[in-house]
Short mmCIF file of C-alpha atoms (C1' of nucleotides) in Angstrom, two decimals:
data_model
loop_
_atom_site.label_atom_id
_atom_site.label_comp_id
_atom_site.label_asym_id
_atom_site.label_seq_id
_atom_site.Cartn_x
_atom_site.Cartn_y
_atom_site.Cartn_z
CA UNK A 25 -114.54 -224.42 -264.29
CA UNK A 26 -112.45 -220.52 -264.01
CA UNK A 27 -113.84 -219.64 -260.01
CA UNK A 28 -112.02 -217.60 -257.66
CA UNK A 29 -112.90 -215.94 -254.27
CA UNK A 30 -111.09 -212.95 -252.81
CA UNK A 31 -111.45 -210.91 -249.62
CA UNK A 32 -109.02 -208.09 -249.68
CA UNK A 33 -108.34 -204.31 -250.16
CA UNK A 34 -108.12 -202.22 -252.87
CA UNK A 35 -104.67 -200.52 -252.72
CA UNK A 36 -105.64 -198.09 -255.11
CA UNK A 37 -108.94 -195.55 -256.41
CA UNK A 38 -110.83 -198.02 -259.07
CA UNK A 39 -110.03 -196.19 -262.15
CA UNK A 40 -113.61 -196.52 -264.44
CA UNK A 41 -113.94 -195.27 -267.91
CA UNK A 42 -116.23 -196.34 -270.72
CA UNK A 43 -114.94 -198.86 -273.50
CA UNK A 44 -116.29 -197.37 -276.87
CA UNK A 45 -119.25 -200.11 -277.16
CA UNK A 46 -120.84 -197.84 -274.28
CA UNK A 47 -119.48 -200.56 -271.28
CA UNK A 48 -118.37 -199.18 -268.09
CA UNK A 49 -114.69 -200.94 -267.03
CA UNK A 50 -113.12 -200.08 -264.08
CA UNK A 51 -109.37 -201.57 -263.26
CA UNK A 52 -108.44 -201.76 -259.68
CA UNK A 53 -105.67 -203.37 -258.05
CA UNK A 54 -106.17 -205.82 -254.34
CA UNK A 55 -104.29 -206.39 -251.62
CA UNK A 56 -104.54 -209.96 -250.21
CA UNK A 57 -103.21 -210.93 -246.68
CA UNK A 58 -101.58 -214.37 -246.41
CA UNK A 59 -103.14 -216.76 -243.77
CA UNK A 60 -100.57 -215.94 -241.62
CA UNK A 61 -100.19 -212.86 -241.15
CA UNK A 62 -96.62 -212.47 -243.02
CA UNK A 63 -97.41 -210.10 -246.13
CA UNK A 64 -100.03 -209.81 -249.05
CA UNK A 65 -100.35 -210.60 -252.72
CA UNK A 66 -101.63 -207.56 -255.06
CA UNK A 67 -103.74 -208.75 -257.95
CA UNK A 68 -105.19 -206.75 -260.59
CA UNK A 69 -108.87 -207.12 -260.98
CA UNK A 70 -111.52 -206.20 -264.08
CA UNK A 71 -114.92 -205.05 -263.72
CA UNK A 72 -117.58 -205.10 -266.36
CA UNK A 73 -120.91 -203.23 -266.50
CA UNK A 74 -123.23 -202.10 -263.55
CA UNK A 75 -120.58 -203.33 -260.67
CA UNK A 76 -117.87 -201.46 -262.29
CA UNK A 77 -119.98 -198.19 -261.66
CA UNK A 78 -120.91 -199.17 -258.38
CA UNK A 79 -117.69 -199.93 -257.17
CA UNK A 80 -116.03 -196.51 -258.89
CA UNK A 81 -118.82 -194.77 -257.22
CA UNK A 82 -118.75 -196.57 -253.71
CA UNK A 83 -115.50 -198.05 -252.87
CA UNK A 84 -111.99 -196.37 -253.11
CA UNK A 85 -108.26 -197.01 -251.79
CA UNK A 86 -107.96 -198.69 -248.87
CA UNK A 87 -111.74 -199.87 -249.47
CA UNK A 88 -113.07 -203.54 -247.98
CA UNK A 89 -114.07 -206.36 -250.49
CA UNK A 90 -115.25 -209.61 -251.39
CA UNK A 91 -114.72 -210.94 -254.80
CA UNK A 92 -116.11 -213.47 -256.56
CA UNK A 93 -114.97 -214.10 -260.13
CA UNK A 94 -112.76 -215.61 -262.67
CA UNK A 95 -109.19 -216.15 -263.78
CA UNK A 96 -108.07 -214.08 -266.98
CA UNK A 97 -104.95 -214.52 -269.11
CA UNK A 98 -104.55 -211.17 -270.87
CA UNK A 99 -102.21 -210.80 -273.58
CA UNK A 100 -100.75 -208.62 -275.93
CA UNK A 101 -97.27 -206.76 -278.02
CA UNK A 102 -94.53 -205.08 -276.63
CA UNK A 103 -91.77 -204.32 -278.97
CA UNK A 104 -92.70 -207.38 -281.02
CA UNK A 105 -92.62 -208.73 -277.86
CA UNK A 106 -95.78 -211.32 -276.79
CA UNK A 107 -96.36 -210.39 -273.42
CA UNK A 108 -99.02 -211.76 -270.66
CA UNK A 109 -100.82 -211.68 -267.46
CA UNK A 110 -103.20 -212.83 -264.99
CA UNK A 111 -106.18 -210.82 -264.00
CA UNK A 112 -109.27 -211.35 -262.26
CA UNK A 113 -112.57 -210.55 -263.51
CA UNK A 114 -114.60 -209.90 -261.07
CA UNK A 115 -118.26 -210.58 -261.17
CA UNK A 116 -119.05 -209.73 -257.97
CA UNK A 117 -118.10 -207.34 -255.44
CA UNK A 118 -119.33 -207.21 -251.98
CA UNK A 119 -118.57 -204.11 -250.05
CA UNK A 120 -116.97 -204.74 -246.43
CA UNK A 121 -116.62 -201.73 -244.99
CA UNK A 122 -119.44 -201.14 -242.58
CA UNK A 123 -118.72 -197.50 -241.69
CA UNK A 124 -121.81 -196.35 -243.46
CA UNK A 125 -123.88 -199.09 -241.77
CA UNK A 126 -124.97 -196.36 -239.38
CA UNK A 127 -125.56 -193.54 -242.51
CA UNK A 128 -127.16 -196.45 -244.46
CA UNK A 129 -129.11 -198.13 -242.43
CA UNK A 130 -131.19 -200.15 -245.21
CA UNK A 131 -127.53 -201.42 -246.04
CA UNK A 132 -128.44 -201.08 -249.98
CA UNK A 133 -124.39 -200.39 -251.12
CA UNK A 134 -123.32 -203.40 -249.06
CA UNK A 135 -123.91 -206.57 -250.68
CA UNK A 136 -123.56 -208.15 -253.80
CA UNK A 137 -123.95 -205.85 -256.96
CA UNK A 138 -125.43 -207.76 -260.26
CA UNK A 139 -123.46 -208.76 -262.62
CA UNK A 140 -124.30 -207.12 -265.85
CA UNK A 141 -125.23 -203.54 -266.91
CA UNK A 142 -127.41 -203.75 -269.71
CA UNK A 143 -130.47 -203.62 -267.62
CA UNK A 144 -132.43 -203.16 -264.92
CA UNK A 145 -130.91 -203.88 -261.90
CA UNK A 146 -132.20 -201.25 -259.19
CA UNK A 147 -128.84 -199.46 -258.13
CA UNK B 20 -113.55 -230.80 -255.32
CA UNK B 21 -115.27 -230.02 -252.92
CA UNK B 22 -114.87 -226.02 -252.15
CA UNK B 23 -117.57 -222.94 -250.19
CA UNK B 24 -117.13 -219.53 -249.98
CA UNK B 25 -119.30 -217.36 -247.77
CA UNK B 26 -119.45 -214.14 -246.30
CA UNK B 27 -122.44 -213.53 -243.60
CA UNK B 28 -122.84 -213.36 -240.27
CA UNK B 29 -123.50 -215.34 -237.22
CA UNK B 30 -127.37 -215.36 -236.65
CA UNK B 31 -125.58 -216.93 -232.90
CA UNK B 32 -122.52 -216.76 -230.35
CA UNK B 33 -120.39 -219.53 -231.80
CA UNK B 34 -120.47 -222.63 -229.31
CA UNK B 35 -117.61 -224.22 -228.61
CA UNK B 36 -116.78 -227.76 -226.75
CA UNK B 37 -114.26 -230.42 -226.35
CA UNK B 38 -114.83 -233.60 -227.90
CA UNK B 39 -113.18 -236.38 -225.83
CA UNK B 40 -110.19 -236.33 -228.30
CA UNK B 41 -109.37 -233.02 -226.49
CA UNK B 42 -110.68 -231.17 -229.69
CA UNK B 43 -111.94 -228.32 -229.83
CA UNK B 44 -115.19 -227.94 -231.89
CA UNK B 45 -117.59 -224.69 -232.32
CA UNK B 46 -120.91 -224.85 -233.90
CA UNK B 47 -122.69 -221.54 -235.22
CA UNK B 48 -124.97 -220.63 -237.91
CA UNK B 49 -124.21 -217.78 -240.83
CA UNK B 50 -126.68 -215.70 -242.58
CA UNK B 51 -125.55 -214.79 -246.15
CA UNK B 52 -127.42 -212.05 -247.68
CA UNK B 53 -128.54 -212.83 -251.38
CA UNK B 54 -127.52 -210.55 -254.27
CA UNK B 55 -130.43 -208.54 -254.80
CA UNK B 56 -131.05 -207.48 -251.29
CA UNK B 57 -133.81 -209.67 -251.30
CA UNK B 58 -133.50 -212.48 -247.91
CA UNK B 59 -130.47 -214.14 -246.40
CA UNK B 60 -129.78 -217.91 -246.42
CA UNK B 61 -129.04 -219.79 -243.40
CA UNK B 62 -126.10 -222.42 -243.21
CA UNK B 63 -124.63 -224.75 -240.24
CA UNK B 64 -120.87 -223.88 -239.87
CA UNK B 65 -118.86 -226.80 -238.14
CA UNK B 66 -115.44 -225.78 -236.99
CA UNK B 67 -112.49 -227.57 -235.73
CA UNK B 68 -108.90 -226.96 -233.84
CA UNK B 69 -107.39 -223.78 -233.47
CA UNK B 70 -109.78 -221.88 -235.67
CA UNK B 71 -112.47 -223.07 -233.76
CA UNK B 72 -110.83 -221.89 -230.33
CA UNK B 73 -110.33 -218.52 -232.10
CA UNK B 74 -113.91 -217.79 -233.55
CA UNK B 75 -115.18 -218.73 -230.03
CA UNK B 76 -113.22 -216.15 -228.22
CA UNK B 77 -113.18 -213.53 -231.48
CA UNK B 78 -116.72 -213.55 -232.63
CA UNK B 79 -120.56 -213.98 -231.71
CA UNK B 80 -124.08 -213.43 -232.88
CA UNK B 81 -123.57 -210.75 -235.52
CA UNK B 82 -119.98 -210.93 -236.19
CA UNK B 83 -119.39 -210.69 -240.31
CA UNK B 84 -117.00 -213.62 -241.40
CA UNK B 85 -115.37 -215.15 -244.63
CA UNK B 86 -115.61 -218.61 -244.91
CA UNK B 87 -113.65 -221.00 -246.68
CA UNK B 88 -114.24 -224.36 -246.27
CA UNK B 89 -116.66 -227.65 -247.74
CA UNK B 90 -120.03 -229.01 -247.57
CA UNK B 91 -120.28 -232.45 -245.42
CA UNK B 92 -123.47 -234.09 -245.80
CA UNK B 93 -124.67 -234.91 -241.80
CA UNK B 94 -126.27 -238.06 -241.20
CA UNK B 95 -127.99 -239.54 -238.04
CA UNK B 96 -131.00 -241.56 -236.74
CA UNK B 97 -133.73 -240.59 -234.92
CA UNK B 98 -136.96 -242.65 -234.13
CA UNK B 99 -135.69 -245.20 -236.40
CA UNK B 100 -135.72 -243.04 -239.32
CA UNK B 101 -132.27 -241.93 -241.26
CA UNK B 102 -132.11 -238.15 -241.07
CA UNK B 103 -129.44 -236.44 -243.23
CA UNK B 104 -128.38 -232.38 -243.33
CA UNK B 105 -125.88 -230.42 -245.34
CA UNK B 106 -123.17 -228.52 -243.01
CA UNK B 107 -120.49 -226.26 -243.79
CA UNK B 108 -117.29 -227.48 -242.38
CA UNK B 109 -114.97 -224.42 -242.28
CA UNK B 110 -111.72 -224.42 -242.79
CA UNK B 111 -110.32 -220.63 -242.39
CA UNK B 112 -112.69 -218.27 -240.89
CA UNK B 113 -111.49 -214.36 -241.51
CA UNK B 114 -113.33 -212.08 -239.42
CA UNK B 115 -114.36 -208.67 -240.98
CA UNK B 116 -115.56 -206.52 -238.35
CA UNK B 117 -112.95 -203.44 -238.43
CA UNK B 118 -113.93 -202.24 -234.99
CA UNK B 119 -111.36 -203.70 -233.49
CA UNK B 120 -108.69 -201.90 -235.71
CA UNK B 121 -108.07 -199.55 -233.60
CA UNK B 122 -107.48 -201.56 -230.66
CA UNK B 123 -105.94 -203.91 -232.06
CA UNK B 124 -103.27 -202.55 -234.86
CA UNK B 125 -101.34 -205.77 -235.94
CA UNK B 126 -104.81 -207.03 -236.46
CA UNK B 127 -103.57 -210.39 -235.04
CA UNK B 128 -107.19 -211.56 -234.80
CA UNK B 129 -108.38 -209.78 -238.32
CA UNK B 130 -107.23 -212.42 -241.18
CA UNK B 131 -107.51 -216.06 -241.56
CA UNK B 132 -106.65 -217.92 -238.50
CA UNK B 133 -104.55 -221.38 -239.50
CA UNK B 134 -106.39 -224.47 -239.87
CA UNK B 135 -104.10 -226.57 -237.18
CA UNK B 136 -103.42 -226.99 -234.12
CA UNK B 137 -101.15 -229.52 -233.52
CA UNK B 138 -102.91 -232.20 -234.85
CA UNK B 139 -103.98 -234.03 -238.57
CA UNK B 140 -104.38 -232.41 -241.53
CA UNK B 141 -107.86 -231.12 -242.37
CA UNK B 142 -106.38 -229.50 -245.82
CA UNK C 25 -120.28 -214.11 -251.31
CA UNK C 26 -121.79 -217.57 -251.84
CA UNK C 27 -119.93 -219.69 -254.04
CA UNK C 28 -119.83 -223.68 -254.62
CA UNK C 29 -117.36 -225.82 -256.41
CA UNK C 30 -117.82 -229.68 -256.44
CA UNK C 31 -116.53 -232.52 -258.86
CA UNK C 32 -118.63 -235.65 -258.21
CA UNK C 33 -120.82 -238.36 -259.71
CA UNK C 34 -124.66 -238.04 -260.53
CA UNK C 35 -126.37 -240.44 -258.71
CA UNK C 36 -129.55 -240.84 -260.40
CA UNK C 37 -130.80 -239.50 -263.93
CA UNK C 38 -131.49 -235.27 -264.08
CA UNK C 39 -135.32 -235.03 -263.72
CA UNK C 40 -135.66 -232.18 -265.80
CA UNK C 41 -139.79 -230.51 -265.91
CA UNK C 42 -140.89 -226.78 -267.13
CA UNK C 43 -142.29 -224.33 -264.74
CA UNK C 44 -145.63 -222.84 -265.11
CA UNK C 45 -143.60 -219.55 -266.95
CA UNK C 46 -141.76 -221.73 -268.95
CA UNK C 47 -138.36 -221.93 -267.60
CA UNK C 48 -136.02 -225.69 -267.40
CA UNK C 49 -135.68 -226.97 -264.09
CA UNK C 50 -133.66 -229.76 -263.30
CA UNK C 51 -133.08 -231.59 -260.42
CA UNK C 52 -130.40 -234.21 -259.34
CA UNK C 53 -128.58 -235.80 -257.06
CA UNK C 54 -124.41 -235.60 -256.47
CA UNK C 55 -121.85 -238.36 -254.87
CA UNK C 56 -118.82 -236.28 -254.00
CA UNK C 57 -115.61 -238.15 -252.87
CA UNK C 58 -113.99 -237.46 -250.15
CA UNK C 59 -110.56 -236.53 -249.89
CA UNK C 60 -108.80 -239.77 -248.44
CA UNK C 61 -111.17 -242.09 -250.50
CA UNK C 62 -113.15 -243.13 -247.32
CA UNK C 63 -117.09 -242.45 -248.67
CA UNK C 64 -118.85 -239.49 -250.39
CA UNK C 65 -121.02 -237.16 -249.41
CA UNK C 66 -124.27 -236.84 -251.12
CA UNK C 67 -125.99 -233.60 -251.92
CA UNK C 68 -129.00 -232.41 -254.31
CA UNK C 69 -128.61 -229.85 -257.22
CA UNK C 70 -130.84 -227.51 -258.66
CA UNK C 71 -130.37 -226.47 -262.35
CA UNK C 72 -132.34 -224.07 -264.08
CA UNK C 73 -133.07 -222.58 -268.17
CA UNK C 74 -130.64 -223.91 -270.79
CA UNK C 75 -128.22 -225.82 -268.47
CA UNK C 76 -130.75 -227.74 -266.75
CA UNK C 77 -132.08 -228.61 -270.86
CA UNK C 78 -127.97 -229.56 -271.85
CA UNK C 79 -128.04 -231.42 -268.36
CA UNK C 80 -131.02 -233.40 -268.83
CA UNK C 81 -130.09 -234.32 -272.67
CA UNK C 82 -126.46 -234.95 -272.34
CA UNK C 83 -125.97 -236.58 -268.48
CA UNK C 84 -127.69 -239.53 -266.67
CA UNK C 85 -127.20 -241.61 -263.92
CA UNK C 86 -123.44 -241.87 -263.18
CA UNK C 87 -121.98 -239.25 -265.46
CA UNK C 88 -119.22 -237.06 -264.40
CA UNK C 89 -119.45 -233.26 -263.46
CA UNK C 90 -118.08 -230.27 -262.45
CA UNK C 91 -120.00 -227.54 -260.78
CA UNK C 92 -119.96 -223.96 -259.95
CA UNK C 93 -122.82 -222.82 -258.16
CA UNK C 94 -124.48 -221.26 -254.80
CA UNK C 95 -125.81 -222.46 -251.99
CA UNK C 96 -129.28 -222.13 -251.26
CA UNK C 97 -131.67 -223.13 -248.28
CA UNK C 98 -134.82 -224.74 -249.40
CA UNK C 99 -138.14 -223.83 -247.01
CA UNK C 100 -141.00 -225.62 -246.50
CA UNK C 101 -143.61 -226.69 -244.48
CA UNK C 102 -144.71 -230.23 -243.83
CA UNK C 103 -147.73 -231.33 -241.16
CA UNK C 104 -147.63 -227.41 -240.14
CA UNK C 105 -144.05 -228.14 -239.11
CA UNK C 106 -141.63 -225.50 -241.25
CA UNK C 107 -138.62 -227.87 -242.71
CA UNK C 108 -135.81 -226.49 -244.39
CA UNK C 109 -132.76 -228.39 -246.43
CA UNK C 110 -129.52 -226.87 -248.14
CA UNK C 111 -129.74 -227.87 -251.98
CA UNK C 112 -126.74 -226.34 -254.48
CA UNK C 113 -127.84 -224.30 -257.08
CA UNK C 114 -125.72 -224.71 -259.87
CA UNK C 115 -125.01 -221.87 -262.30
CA UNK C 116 -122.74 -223.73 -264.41
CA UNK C 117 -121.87 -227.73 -265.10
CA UNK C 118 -118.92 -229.04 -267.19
CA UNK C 119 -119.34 -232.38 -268.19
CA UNK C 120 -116.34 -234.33 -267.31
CA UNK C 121 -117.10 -237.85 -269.21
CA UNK C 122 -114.94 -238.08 -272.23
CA UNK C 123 -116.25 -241.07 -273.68
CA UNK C 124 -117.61 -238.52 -276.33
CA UNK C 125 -114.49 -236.84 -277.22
CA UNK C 126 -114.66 -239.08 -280.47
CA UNK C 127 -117.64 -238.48 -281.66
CA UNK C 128 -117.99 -235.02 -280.43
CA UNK C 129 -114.43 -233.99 -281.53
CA UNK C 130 -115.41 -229.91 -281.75
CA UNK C 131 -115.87 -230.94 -277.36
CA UNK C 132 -119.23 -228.69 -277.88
CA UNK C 133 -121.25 -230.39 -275.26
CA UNK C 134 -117.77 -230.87 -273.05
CA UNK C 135 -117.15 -227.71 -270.99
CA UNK C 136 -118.87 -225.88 -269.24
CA UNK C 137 -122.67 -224.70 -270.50
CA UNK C 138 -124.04 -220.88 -270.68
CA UNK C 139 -126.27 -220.28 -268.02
CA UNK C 140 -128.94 -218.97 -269.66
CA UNK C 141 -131.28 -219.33 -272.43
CA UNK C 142 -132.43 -215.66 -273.43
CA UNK C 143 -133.47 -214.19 -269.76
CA UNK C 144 -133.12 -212.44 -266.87
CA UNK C 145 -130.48 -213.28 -264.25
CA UNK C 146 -127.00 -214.54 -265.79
CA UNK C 147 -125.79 -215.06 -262.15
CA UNK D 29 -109.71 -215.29 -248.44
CA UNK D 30 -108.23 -216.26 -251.42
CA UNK D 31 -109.58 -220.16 -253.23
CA UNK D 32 -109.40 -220.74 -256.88
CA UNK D 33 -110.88 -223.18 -258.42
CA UNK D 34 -109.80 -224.49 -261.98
CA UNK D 35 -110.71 -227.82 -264.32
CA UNK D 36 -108.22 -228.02 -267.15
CA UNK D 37 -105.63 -229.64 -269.14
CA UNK D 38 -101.82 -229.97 -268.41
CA UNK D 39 -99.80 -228.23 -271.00
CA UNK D 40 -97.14 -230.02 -270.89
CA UNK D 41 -95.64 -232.91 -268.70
CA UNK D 42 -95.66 -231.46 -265.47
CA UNK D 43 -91.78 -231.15 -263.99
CA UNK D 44 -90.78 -232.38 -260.55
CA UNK D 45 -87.84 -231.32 -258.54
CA UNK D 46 -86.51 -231.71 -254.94
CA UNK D 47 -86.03 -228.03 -253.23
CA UNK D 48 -82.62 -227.97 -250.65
CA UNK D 49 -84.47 -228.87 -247.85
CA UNK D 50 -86.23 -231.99 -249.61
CA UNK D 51 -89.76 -230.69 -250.74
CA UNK D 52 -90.78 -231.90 -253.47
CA UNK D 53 -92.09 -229.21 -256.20
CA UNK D 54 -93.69 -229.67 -259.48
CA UNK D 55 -94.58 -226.70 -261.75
CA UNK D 56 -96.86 -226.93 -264.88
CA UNK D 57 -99.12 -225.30 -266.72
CA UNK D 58 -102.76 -225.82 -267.29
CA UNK D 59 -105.16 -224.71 -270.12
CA UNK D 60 -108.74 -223.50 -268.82
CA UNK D 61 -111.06 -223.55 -271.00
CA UNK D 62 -113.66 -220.64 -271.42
CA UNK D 63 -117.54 -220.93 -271.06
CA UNK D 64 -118.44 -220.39 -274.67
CA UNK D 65 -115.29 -222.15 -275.97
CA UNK D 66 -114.16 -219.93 -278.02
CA UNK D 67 -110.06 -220.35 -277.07
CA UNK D 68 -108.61 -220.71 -273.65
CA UNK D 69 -106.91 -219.28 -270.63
CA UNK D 70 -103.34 -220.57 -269.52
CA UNK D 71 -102.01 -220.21 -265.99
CA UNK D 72 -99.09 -221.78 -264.10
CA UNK D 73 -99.23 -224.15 -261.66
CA UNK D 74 -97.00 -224.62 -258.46
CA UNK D 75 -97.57 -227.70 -256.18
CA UNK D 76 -95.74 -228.66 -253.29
CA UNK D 77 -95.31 -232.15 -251.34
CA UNK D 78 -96.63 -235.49 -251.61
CA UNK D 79 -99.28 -234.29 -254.65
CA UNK D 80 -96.38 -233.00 -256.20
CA UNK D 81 -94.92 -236.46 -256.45
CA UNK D 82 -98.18 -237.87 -257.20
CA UNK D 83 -98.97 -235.45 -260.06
CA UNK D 84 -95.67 -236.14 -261.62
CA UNK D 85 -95.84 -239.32 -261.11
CA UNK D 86 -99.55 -240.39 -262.47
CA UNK D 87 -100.33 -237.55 -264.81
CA UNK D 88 -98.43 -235.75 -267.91
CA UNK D 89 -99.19 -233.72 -270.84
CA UNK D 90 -102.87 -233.38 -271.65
CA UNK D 91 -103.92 -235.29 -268.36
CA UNK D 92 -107.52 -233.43 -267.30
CA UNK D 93 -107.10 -232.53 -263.99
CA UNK D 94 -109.40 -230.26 -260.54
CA UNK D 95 -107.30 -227.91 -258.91
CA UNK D 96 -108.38 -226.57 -255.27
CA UNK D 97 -105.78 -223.71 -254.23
CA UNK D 98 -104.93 -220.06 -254.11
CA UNK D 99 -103.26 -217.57 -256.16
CA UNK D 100 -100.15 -216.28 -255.12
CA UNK D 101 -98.09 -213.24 -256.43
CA UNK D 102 -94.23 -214.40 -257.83
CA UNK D 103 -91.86 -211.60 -257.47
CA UNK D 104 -88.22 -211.42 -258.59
CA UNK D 105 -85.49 -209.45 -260.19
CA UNK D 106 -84.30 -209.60 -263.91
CA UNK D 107 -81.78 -206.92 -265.00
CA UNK D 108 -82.39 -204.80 -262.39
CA UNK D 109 -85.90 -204.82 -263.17
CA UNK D 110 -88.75 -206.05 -260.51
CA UNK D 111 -90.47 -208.55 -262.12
CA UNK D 112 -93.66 -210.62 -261.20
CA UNK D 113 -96.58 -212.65 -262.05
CA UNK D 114 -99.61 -214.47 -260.65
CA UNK D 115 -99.53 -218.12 -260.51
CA UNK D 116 -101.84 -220.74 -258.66
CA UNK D 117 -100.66 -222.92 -255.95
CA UNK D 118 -102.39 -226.11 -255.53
CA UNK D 119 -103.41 -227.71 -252.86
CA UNK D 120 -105.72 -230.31 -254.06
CA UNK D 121 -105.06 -231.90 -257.86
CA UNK D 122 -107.95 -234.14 -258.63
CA UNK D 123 -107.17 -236.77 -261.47
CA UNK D 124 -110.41 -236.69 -264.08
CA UNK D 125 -109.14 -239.11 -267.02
CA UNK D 126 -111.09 -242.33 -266.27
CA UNK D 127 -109.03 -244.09 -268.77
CA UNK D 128 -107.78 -245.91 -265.92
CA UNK D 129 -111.10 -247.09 -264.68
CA UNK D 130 -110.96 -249.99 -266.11
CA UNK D 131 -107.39 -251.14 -265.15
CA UNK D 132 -108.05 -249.05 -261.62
CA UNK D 133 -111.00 -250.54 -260.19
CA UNK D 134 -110.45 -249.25 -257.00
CA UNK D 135 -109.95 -245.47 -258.02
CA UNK D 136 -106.93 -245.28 -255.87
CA UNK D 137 -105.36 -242.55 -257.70
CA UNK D 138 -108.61 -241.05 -259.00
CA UNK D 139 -109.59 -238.45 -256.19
CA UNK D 140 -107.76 -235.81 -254.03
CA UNK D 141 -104.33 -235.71 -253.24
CA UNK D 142 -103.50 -234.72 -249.86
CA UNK D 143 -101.46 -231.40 -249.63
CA UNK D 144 -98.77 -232.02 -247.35
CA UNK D 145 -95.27 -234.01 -247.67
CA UNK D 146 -93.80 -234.55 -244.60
CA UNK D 147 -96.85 -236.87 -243.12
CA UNK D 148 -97.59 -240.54 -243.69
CA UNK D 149 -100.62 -240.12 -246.45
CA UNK D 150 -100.95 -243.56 -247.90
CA UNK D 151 -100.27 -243.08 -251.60
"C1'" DT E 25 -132.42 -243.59 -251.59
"C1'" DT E 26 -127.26 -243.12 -253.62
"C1'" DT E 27 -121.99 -242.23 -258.00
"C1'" DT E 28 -117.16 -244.53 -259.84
"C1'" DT F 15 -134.91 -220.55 -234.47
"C1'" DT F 16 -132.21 -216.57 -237.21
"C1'" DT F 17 -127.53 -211.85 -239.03
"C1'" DT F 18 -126.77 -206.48 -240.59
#
DNA sequence: TTTT
DNA sequence: TTTT
């Protein structure tokens, strides 16, 4: 069991490019306020397929979200150096920012975007 | 483990009452849209202490919330019979409706509201 | 968002049938503990495709699990009266028994299982 | 919002200490394994109170343990440098080896640990 | 209806 | 019984 839940904003533009397999993979960074009110933790979050267009196409800095997904340890060199890190891979993203609920009335860019990318999901 | 995540909204205007303890408990109901656009499910949301004073006086029918919290399982008797339902027993409610961000800049009400009042430990 | 975790105790043996188009469905029933030891709270699980199979073959009656899953709200009517009840649909199970971990040293059955057999929907 | 929840093994015997003003805190580290299991994920793990003491005192090195909690962002400074990483603070630890079954018929250490110190839970 |  |  790897679950984790977010609600936060994205402190900067997701950043999507294609991974040479064809896969969309946009990095993004969140911004998570404490229960109290007294600061935020930033986390750096991974998107895979069809949601990692979506939310390079729909959501930017300062953007709304809810997360759900999965704790990643992600490793590699530095100067012969083994370095890691904790990311999130998100496999879901739900858009919170209801500005465009009057320009979008059917609502169909807030909600939950599907998972993978590799087929047919209508978006 | 027992551990729920939602975001919806209330399908009601939270109700709120005293039990004879002197605490304060709100009832409501949340609508969580599925993935593919396609229906909402409809929970129970039980809510006690402090957070339950807040969502009374911060939210009603329609208000979008995150929800973290647990399932209970209900049980009571009626005509002799055992009846049994699921609830959601909340234990931070964050309220996302950004209207108020104007009006209300240190967004005192916008974020998790703590579990406690003055009382047990729910967490 | 809609997102369950629970560790608990199968209460009775996984039912597992095939739908009309083919696909596993299993269905069980959960004890979950409660925090302070007093009780459990009982709820029902819905497992579908190659988990449900792995469910139905490698748990019974008392077996140990972990699961990540939804919430869903069953519908349906009974003596023209529309009834509803709150089941878990569980995307993922992790079998938590280790009396196996000697004769299944390579832990394949341990963990948690794919979701899905060959189809639609990995979420 | 922010909930993570993990099912792993300790690392390595998880270390308790007493902060200045008499909290108890135990850090670990806890191997997740992935779906498929092909290899595994490795986080930290910071717990504070009376499951501190209890995790110390009734689990070590390769103990299978449920972790309810949040992730939180460690900052600090190292040669001028900002430094920081992500680790998980728990609030719940749930014990899963039922070697103790047997010699712990009444599961009193099996189940969650409550997250605060400076109360009266019985344990 | 309930698990350990 | 239901929210947007």
């Amino acid at each position: 069991m790897n679950s984790v839940n977010l609600i936060g904003r994205w402190t900067r533009d997701p950043e999507m490019r294609f991974t040479q397999n064809g896969k969309a993979l946009t990095k993004v960074s969140i911004a998570v306020n404490r229960t109290f009110g007294e600061g935020a933790d930033f986390f750096e979050v991974v998107i895979w397929g069809k949601i990692a267009e979506n939310t390079a196409q729909y959501t930017k800095k300062g953007s709304k979200v809810g997360i759900e997904g999965r704790l990643q340890q992600e490793t590699w060199e530095k100067d012969g150096q083994k370095r890691s890190k904790v990311v999130i891979v998100a496999e879901r993203v739900e858009f919170l920012d209801n500005k465009n609920s009057q320009s979008n009335p059917n609502n169909e860019i807030d909600g939950f975007q599907a998972i993978d990318d590799d087929d047919d999901i209508p978006f």
